[in-house]
Amino acid sequence: MDKPLADFLEAHHPLAVEDVVWGNGRYPLHIRGFYTTAIPPRPYLMSARSIVFREDKVMVVADPDGLHIVPGGRIEEGETLWQTTQREVGEESGWLIERPQMLGFLHYRHLADRAAVPFPLYPDFLQVVYLSHAYAYNADLLDEESPELWAKFYSIDEVYQLIDSPVQLALLQNAIDLLVQ
């Protein structure tokens, strides 16, 4: 691991850890979730995401790998992290979001050999995670090429029944804690 990334990660304590497999079993990954307002080093950032609230409900997104609560995607050249998050959430869900709060970041480590991994960052990459609020729906934002199947809002209790990711649930709990402060 590069020293700047190792130093950044060492300065933070993970909330939760899990192993997942993306892409129909092709890409095994080790994930650690962190709560911080610090922006991770840009060279290691692949995407920006958000846990999205609408009043007292949380957005759940379905994609071919399952359900999750962190819509978002790859950072395009010239975009800020928040612009990426707004664009990606819109493309995946049709919702406009506002009132960003930095929630933390996800650290991914590929467990497969480099030859099997088509992603530009290897073996480690990061994703920032915001807390945001949905305020308007616009179907024109949806990207027909997006792999997401649907996005719906569920109560917090329902989310805890639908989502089994320890990392996502730890970030959700931190988001809830921020909202009640």
PDB file of C-alpha atoms in Angstrom:
ATOM      1  CA  MET A   1       0.000   0.000   0.000  1.00  0.00           C
ATOM      2  CA  ASP A   2       1.271   3.471  -0.849  1.00  0.00           C
ATOM      3  CA  LYS A   3       2.501   5.464   2.146  1.00  0.00           C
ATOM      4  CA  PRO A   4       0.076   8.433   1.747  1.00  0.00           C
ATOM      5  CA  LEU A   5      -2.888   6.054   1.710  1.00  0.00           C
ATOM      6  CA  ALA A   6      -1.508   3.959   4.571  1.00  0.00           C
ATOM      7  CA  ASP A   7      -0.948   7.114   6.659  1.00  0.00           C
ATOM      8  CA  PHE A   8      -4.474   8.374   5.963  1.00  0.00           C
ATOM      9  CA  LEU A   9      -6.060   5.033   6.853  1.00  0.00           C
ATOM     10  CA  GLU A  10      -3.937   4.660   9.983  1.00  0.00           C
ATOM     11  CA  ALA A  11      -5.258   8.008  11.239  1.00  0.00           C
ATOM     12  CA  HIS A  12      -8.838   6.664  11.233  1.00  0.00           C
ATOM     13  CA  HIS A  13     -10.553   3.780  12.998  1.00  0.00           C
ATOM     14  CA  PRO A  14     -12.923   1.564  10.959  1.00  0.00           C
ATOM     15  CA  LEU A  15     -16.549   1.351  12.094  1.00  0.00           C
ATOM     16  CA  ALA A  16     -17.170  -1.972  10.404  1.00  0.00           C
ATOM     17  CA  VAL A  17     -15.524  -4.461   8.077  1.00  0.00           C
ATOM     18  CA  GLU A  18     -16.895  -6.964   5.569  1.00  0.00           C
ATOM     19  CA  ASP A  19     -16.022  -9.019   2.533  1.00  0.00           C
ATOM     20  CA  VAL A  20     -18.220  -8.793  -0.571  1.00  0.00           C
ATOM     21  CA  VAL A  21     -18.208 -10.036  -4.129  1.00  0.00           C
ATOM     22  CA  TRP A  22     -19.163  -7.805  -7.057  1.00  0.00           C
ATOM     23  CA  GLY A  23     -19.888  -8.597 -10.674  1.00  0.00           C
ATOM     24  CA  ASN A  24     -21.508 -12.021 -10.453  1.00  0.00           C
ATOM     25  CA  GLY A  25     -18.751 -13.406  -8.283  1.00  0.00           C
ATOM     26  CA  ARG A  26     -15.834 -12.029 -10.296  1.00  0.00           C
ATOM     27  CA  TYR A  27     -14.525  -9.308  -7.973  1.00  0.00           C
ATOM     28  CA  PRO A  28     -14.000 -10.235  -4.313  1.00  0.00           C
ATOM     29  CA  LEU A  29     -13.366  -7.192  -2.124  1.00  0.00           C
ATOM     30  CA  HIS A  30     -12.552  -6.419   1.488  1.00  0.00           C
ATOM     31  CA  ILE A  31     -14.376  -3.264   2.665  1.00  0.00           C
ATOM     32  CA  ARG A  32     -13.843  -1.074   5.703  1.00  0.00           C
ATOM     33  CA  GLY A  33     -16.161   1.802   6.565  1.00  0.00           C
ATOM     34  CA  PHE A  34     -14.910   4.923   8.343  1.00  0.00           C
ATOM     35  CA  TYR A  35     -16.689   7.891   9.932  1.00  0.00           C
ATOM     36  CA  THR A  36     -14.825  11.170   9.390  1.00  0.00           C
ATOM     37  CA  THR A  37     -15.248  14.627   7.949  1.00  0.00           C
ATOM     38  CA  ALA A  38     -11.732  14.479   6.480  1.00  0.00           C
ATOM     39  CA  ILE A  39     -11.550  14.287   2.687  1.00  0.00           C
ATOM     40  CA  PRO A  40      -9.505  11.244   1.619  1.00  0.00           C
ATOM     41  CA  PRO A  41      -6.485  11.700  -0.681  1.00  0.00           C
ATOM     42  CA  ARG A  42      -7.825  12.383  -4.172  1.00  0.00           C
ATOM     43  CA  PRO A  43      -5.535   9.980  -6.090  1.00  0.00           C
ATOM     44  CA  TYR A  44      -7.215   7.034  -4.326  1.00  0.00           C
ATOM     45  CA  LEU A  45     -10.820   8.201  -4.751  1.00  0.00           C
ATOM     46  CA  MET A  46     -12.807   6.315  -7.372  1.00  0.00           C
ATOM     47  CA  SER A  47     -16.328   7.444  -6.554  1.00  0.00           C
ATOM     48  CA  ALA A  48     -18.626   9.502  -4.367  1.00  0.00           C
ATOM     49  CA  ARG A  49     -21.813   8.248  -2.719  1.00  0.00           C
ATOM     50  CA  SER A  50     -24.530   9.306  -0.312  1.00  0.00           C
ATOM     51  CA  ILE A  51     -26.963   7.931   2.195  1.00  0.00           C
ATOM     52  CA  VAL A  52     -30.082   9.799   1.094  1.00  0.00           C
ATOM     53  CA  PHE A  53     -32.918  10.734   3.430  1.00  0.00           C
ATOM     54  CA  ARG A  54     -36.364  12.009   2.504  1.00  0.00           C
ATOM     55  CA  GLU A  55     -37.972  13.148   5.718  1.00  0.00           C
ATOM     56  CA  ASP A  56     -37.649  10.089   7.993  1.00  0.00           C
ATOM     57  CA  LYS A  57     -37.041   7.546   5.226  1.00  0.00           C
ATOM     58  CA  VAL A  58     -33.847   6.243   3.618  1.00  0.00           C
ATOM     59  CA  MET A  59     -33.243   5.522  -0.073  1.00  0.00           C
ATOM     60  CA  VAL A  60     -32.650   1.861  -0.894  1.00  0.00           C
ATOM     61  CA  VAL A  61     -31.283   1.047  -4.355  1.00  0.00           C
ATOM     62  CA  ALA A  62     -31.454  -2.308  -6.137  1.00  0.00           C
ATOM     63  CA  ASP A  63     -28.766  -3.337  -8.599  1.00  0.00           C
ATOM     64  CA  PRO A  64     -27.732  -6.718 -10.042  1.00  0.00           C
ATOM     65  CA  ASP A  65     -25.600  -7.435  -6.940  1.00  0.00           C
ATOM     66  CA  GLY A  66     -28.429  -6.758  -4.456  1.00  0.00           C
ATOM     67  CA  LEU A  67     -29.729  -3.905  -2.313  1.00  0.00           C
ATOM     68  CA  HIS A  68     -27.705  -1.022  -0.902  1.00  0.00           C
ATOM     69  CA  ILE A  69     -28.135   2.427   0.666  1.00  0.00           C
ATOM     70  CA  VAL A  70     -25.170   4.245  -0.883  1.00  0.00           C
ATOM     71  CA  PRO A  71     -26.101   5.362  -4.408  1.00  0.00           C
ATOM     72  CA  GLY A  72     -23.307   7.088  -6.282  1.00  0.00           C
ATOM     73  CA  GLY A  73     -20.559   6.395  -8.746  1.00  0.00           C
ATOM     74  CA  ARG A  74     -17.350   7.308 -10.474  1.00  0.00           C
ATOM     75  CA  ILE A  75     -15.875  10.767 -10.325  1.00  0.00           C
ATOM     76  CA  GLU A  76     -15.618  12.427 -13.736  1.00  0.00           C
ATOM     77  CA  GLU A  77     -12.804  14.813 -14.581  1.00  0.00           C
ATOM     78  CA  GLY A  78     -13.520  18.365 -13.450  1.00  0.00           C
ATOM     79  CA  GLU A  79     -16.232  17.383 -10.955  1.00  0.00           C
ATOM     80  CA  THR A  80     -16.152  18.095  -7.260  1.00  0.00           C
ATOM     81  CA  LEU A  81     -17.012  15.180  -4.998  1.00  0.00           C
ATOM     82  CA  TRP A  82     -20.414  16.708  -4.251  1.00  0.00           C
ATOM     83  CA  GLN A  83     -21.143  17.297  -7.962  1.00  0.00           C
ATOM     84  CA  THR A  84     -20.339  13.639  -8.627  1.00  0.00           C
ATOM     85  CA  THR A  85     -22.674  12.569  -5.848  1.00  0.00           C
ATOM     86  CA  GLN A  86     -25.521  14.767  -7.107  1.00  0.00           C
ATOM     87  CA  ARG A  87     -25.117  13.553 -10.695  1.00  0.00           C
ATOM     88  CA  GLU A  88     -24.806   9.879  -9.804  1.00  0.00           C
ATOM     89  CA  VAL A  89     -27.715   9.849  -7.340  1.00  0.00           C
ATOM     90  CA  GLY A  90     -29.836  11.558 -10.002  1.00  0.00           C
ATOM     91  CA  GLU A  91     -28.816   9.068 -12.690  1.00  0.00           C
ATOM     92  CA  GLU A  92     -29.495   6.076 -10.431  1.00  0.00           C
ATOM     93  CA  SER A  93     -32.671   7.259  -8.718  1.00  0.00           C
ATOM     94  CA  GLY A  94     -34.107  10.336 -10.434  1.00  0.00           C
ATOM     95  CA  TRP A  95     -33.880  12.312  -7.188  1.00  0.00           C
ATOM     96  CA  LEU A  96     -32.262  15.709  -6.672  1.00  0.00           C
ATOM     97  CA  ILE A  97     -30.335  15.956  -3.406  1.00  0.00           C
ATOM     98  CA  GLU A  98     -29.179  18.811  -1.191  1.00  0.00           C
ATOM     99  CA  ARG A  99     -27.696  19.714   2.217  1.00  0.00           C
ATOM    100  CA  PRO A 100     -24.574  17.547   2.022  1.00  0.00           C
ATOM    101  CA  GLN A 101     -22.735  16.503   5.149  1.00  0.00           C
ATOM    102  CA  MET A 102     -19.545  14.480   4.913  1.00  0.00           C
ATOM    103  CA  LEU A 103     -20.281  11.168   6.589  1.00  0.00           C
ATOM    104  CA  GLY A 104     -17.121   9.182   5.975  1.00  0.00           C
ATOM    105  CA  PHE A 105     -15.492   6.939   3.428  1.00  0.00           C
ATOM    106  CA  LEU A 106     -15.227   3.348   2.305  1.00  0.00           C
ATOM    107  CA  HIS A 107     -11.866   1.657   1.790  1.00  0.00           C
ATOM    108  CA  TYR A 108     -11.920  -1.210  -0.699  1.00  0.00           C
ATOM    109  CA  ARG A 109      -9.144  -3.733  -1.241  1.00  0.00           C
ATOM    110  CA  HIS A 110      -9.324  -6.076  -4.216  1.00  0.00           C
ATOM    111  CA  LEU A 111      -8.736  -9.698  -3.231  1.00  0.00           C
ATOM    112  CA  ALA A 112      -8.344 -10.952  -6.820  1.00  0.00           C
ATOM    113  CA  ASP A 113      -5.183 -10.832  -8.923  1.00  0.00           C
ATOM    114  CA  ARG A 114      -4.622  -7.615 -10.888  1.00  0.00           C
ATOM    115  CA  ALA A 115      -5.211  -9.372 -14.219  1.00  0.00           C
ATOM    116  CA  ALA A 116      -8.782 -10.194 -13.135  1.00  0.00           C
ATOM    117  CA  VAL A 117      -9.656  -6.633 -12.093  1.00  0.00           C
ATOM    118  CA  PRO A 118     -10.704  -4.092 -14.767  1.00  0.00           C
ATOM    119  CA  PHE A 119     -10.898  -1.145 -12.375  1.00  0.00           C
ATOM    120  CA  PRO A 120      -8.305   1.643 -12.710  1.00  0.00           C
ATOM    121  CA  LEU A 121      -7.289   1.704  -9.041  1.00  0.00           C
ATOM    122  CA  TYR A 122      -5.701  -1.459  -7.640  1.00  0.00           C
ATOM    123  CA  PRO A 123      -5.430  -2.974  -5.094  1.00  0.00           C
ATOM    124  CA  ASP A 124      -6.902  -0.179  -2.936  1.00  0.00           C
ATOM    125  CA  PHE A 125      -9.452   2.517  -3.650  1.00  0.00           C
ATOM    126  CA  LEU A 126     -11.728   4.810  -1.676  1.00  0.00           C
ATOM    127  CA  GLN A 127     -15.266   6.147  -1.958  1.00  0.00           C
ATOM    128  CA  VAL A 128     -16.469   9.185  -0.028  1.00  0.00           C
ATOM    129  CA  VAL A 129     -19.916   8.943   1.534  1.00  0.00           C
ATOM    130  CA  TYR A 130     -22.160  11.917   2.222  1.00  0.00           C
ATOM    131  CA  LEU A 131     -25.387  12.303   4.119  1.00  0.00           C
ATOM    132  CA  SER A 132     -27.896  14.194   1.953  1.00  0.00           C
ATOM    133  CA  HIS A 133     -31.588  14.945   1.591  1.00  0.00           C
ATOM    134  CA  ALA A 134     -33.806  14.291  -1.428  1.00  0.00           C
ATOM    135  CA  TYR A 135     -36.030  17.224  -2.312  1.00  0.00           C
ATOM    136  CA  ALA A 136     -37.473  16.648  -5.802  1.00  0.00           C
ATOM    137  CA  TYR A 137     -37.952  13.808  -8.253  1.00  0.00           C
ATOM    138  CA  ASN A 138     -37.096  14.277 -11.943  1.00  0.00           C
ATOM    139  CA  ALA A 139     -37.347  11.202 -14.187  1.00  0.00           C
ATOM    140  CA  ASP A 140     -35.268  13.019 -16.833  1.00  0.00           C
ATOM    141  CA  LEU A 141     -32.219  12.545 -14.596  1.00  0.00           C
ATOM    142  CA  LEU A 142     -32.373   8.741 -14.859  1.00  0.00           C
ATOM    143  CA  ASP A 143     -29.613   7.154 -16.935  1.00  0.00           C
ATOM    144  CA  GLU A 144     -31.025   4.332 -19.046  1.00  0.00           C
ATOM    145  CA  GLU A 145     -27.537   2.747 -19.160  1.00  0.00           C
ATOM    146  CA  SER A 146     -27.318   2.591 -15.361  1.00  0.00           C
ATOM    147  CA  PRO A 147     -27.348  -0.926 -13.896  1.00  0.00           C
ATOM    148  CA  GLU A 148     -29.608   0.170 -11.045  1.00  0.00           C
ATOM    149  CA  LEU A 149     -33.028  -1.476 -11.179  1.00  0.00           C
ATOM    150  CA  TRP A 150     -34.947   0.819  -8.849  1.00  0.00           C
ATOM    151  CA  ALA A 151     -34.655   3.237  -5.925  1.00  0.00           C
ATOM    152  CA  LYS A 152     -37.298   3.549  -3.205  1.00  0.00           C
ATOM    153  CA  PHE A 153     -37.546   5.123   0.227  1.00  0.00           C
ATOM    154  CA  TYR A 154     -38.064   2.927   3.287  1.00  0.00           C
ATOM    155  CA  SER A 155     -38.421   3.554   7.005  1.00  0.00           C
ATOM    156  CA  ILE A 156     -35.283   3.118   9.061  1.00  0.00           C
ATOM    157  CA  ASP A 157     -36.703  -0.051  10.636  1.00  0.00           C
ATOM    158  CA  GLU A 158     -37.368  -1.486   7.167  1.00  0.00           C
ATOM    159  CA  VAL A 159     -33.834  -0.598   6.044  1.00  0.00           C
ATOM    160  CA  TYR A 160     -32.390  -2.540   8.970  1.00  0.00           C
ATOM    161  CA  GLN A 161     -34.374  -5.559   7.753  1.00  0.00           C
ATOM    162  CA  LEU A 162     -33.467  -5.137   4.053  1.00  0.00           C
ATOM    163  CA  ILE A 163     -29.749  -4.330   4.290  1.00  0.00           C
ATOM    164  CA  ASP A 164     -27.293  -6.861   5.691  1.00  0.00           C
ATOM    165  CA  SER A 165     -24.058  -4.941   5.109  1.00  0.00           C
ATOM    166  CA  PRO A 166     -22.336  -4.166   8.435  1.00  0.00           C
ATOM    167  CA  VAL A 167     -20.418  -1.317   6.781  1.00  0.00           C
ATOM    168  CA  GLN A 168     -23.514   0.357   5.328  1.00  0.00           C
ATOM    169  CA  LEU A 169     -25.491  -0.099   8.546  1.00  0.00           C
ATOM    170  CA  ALA A 170     -22.658   1.443  10.592  1.00  0.00           C
ATOM    171  CA  LEU A 171     -22.641   4.479   8.288  1.00  0.00           C
ATOM    172  CA  LEU A 172     -26.438   4.657   8.490  1.00  0.00           C
ATOM    173  CA  GLN A 173     -26.261   4.715  12.287  1.00  0.00           C
ATOM    174  CA  ASN A 174     -23.764   7.574  12.117  1.00  0.00           C
ATOM    175  CA  ALA A 175     -26.067   9.433   9.716  1.00  0.00           C
ATOM    176  CA  ILE A 176     -28.986   8.976  12.115  1.00  0.00           C
ATOM    177  CA  ASP A 177     -26.826  10.208  14.997  1.00  0.00           C
ATOM    178  CA  LEU A 178     -25.926  13.337  12.985  1.00  0.00           C
ATOM    179  CA  LEU A 179     -29.575  14.023  12.210  1.00  0.00           C
ATOM    180  CA  VAL A 180     -30.681  13.892  15.843  1.00  0.00           C
ATOM    181  CA  GLN A 181     -27.923  16.213  17.118  1.00  0.00           C
TER     182      GLN A 181
END
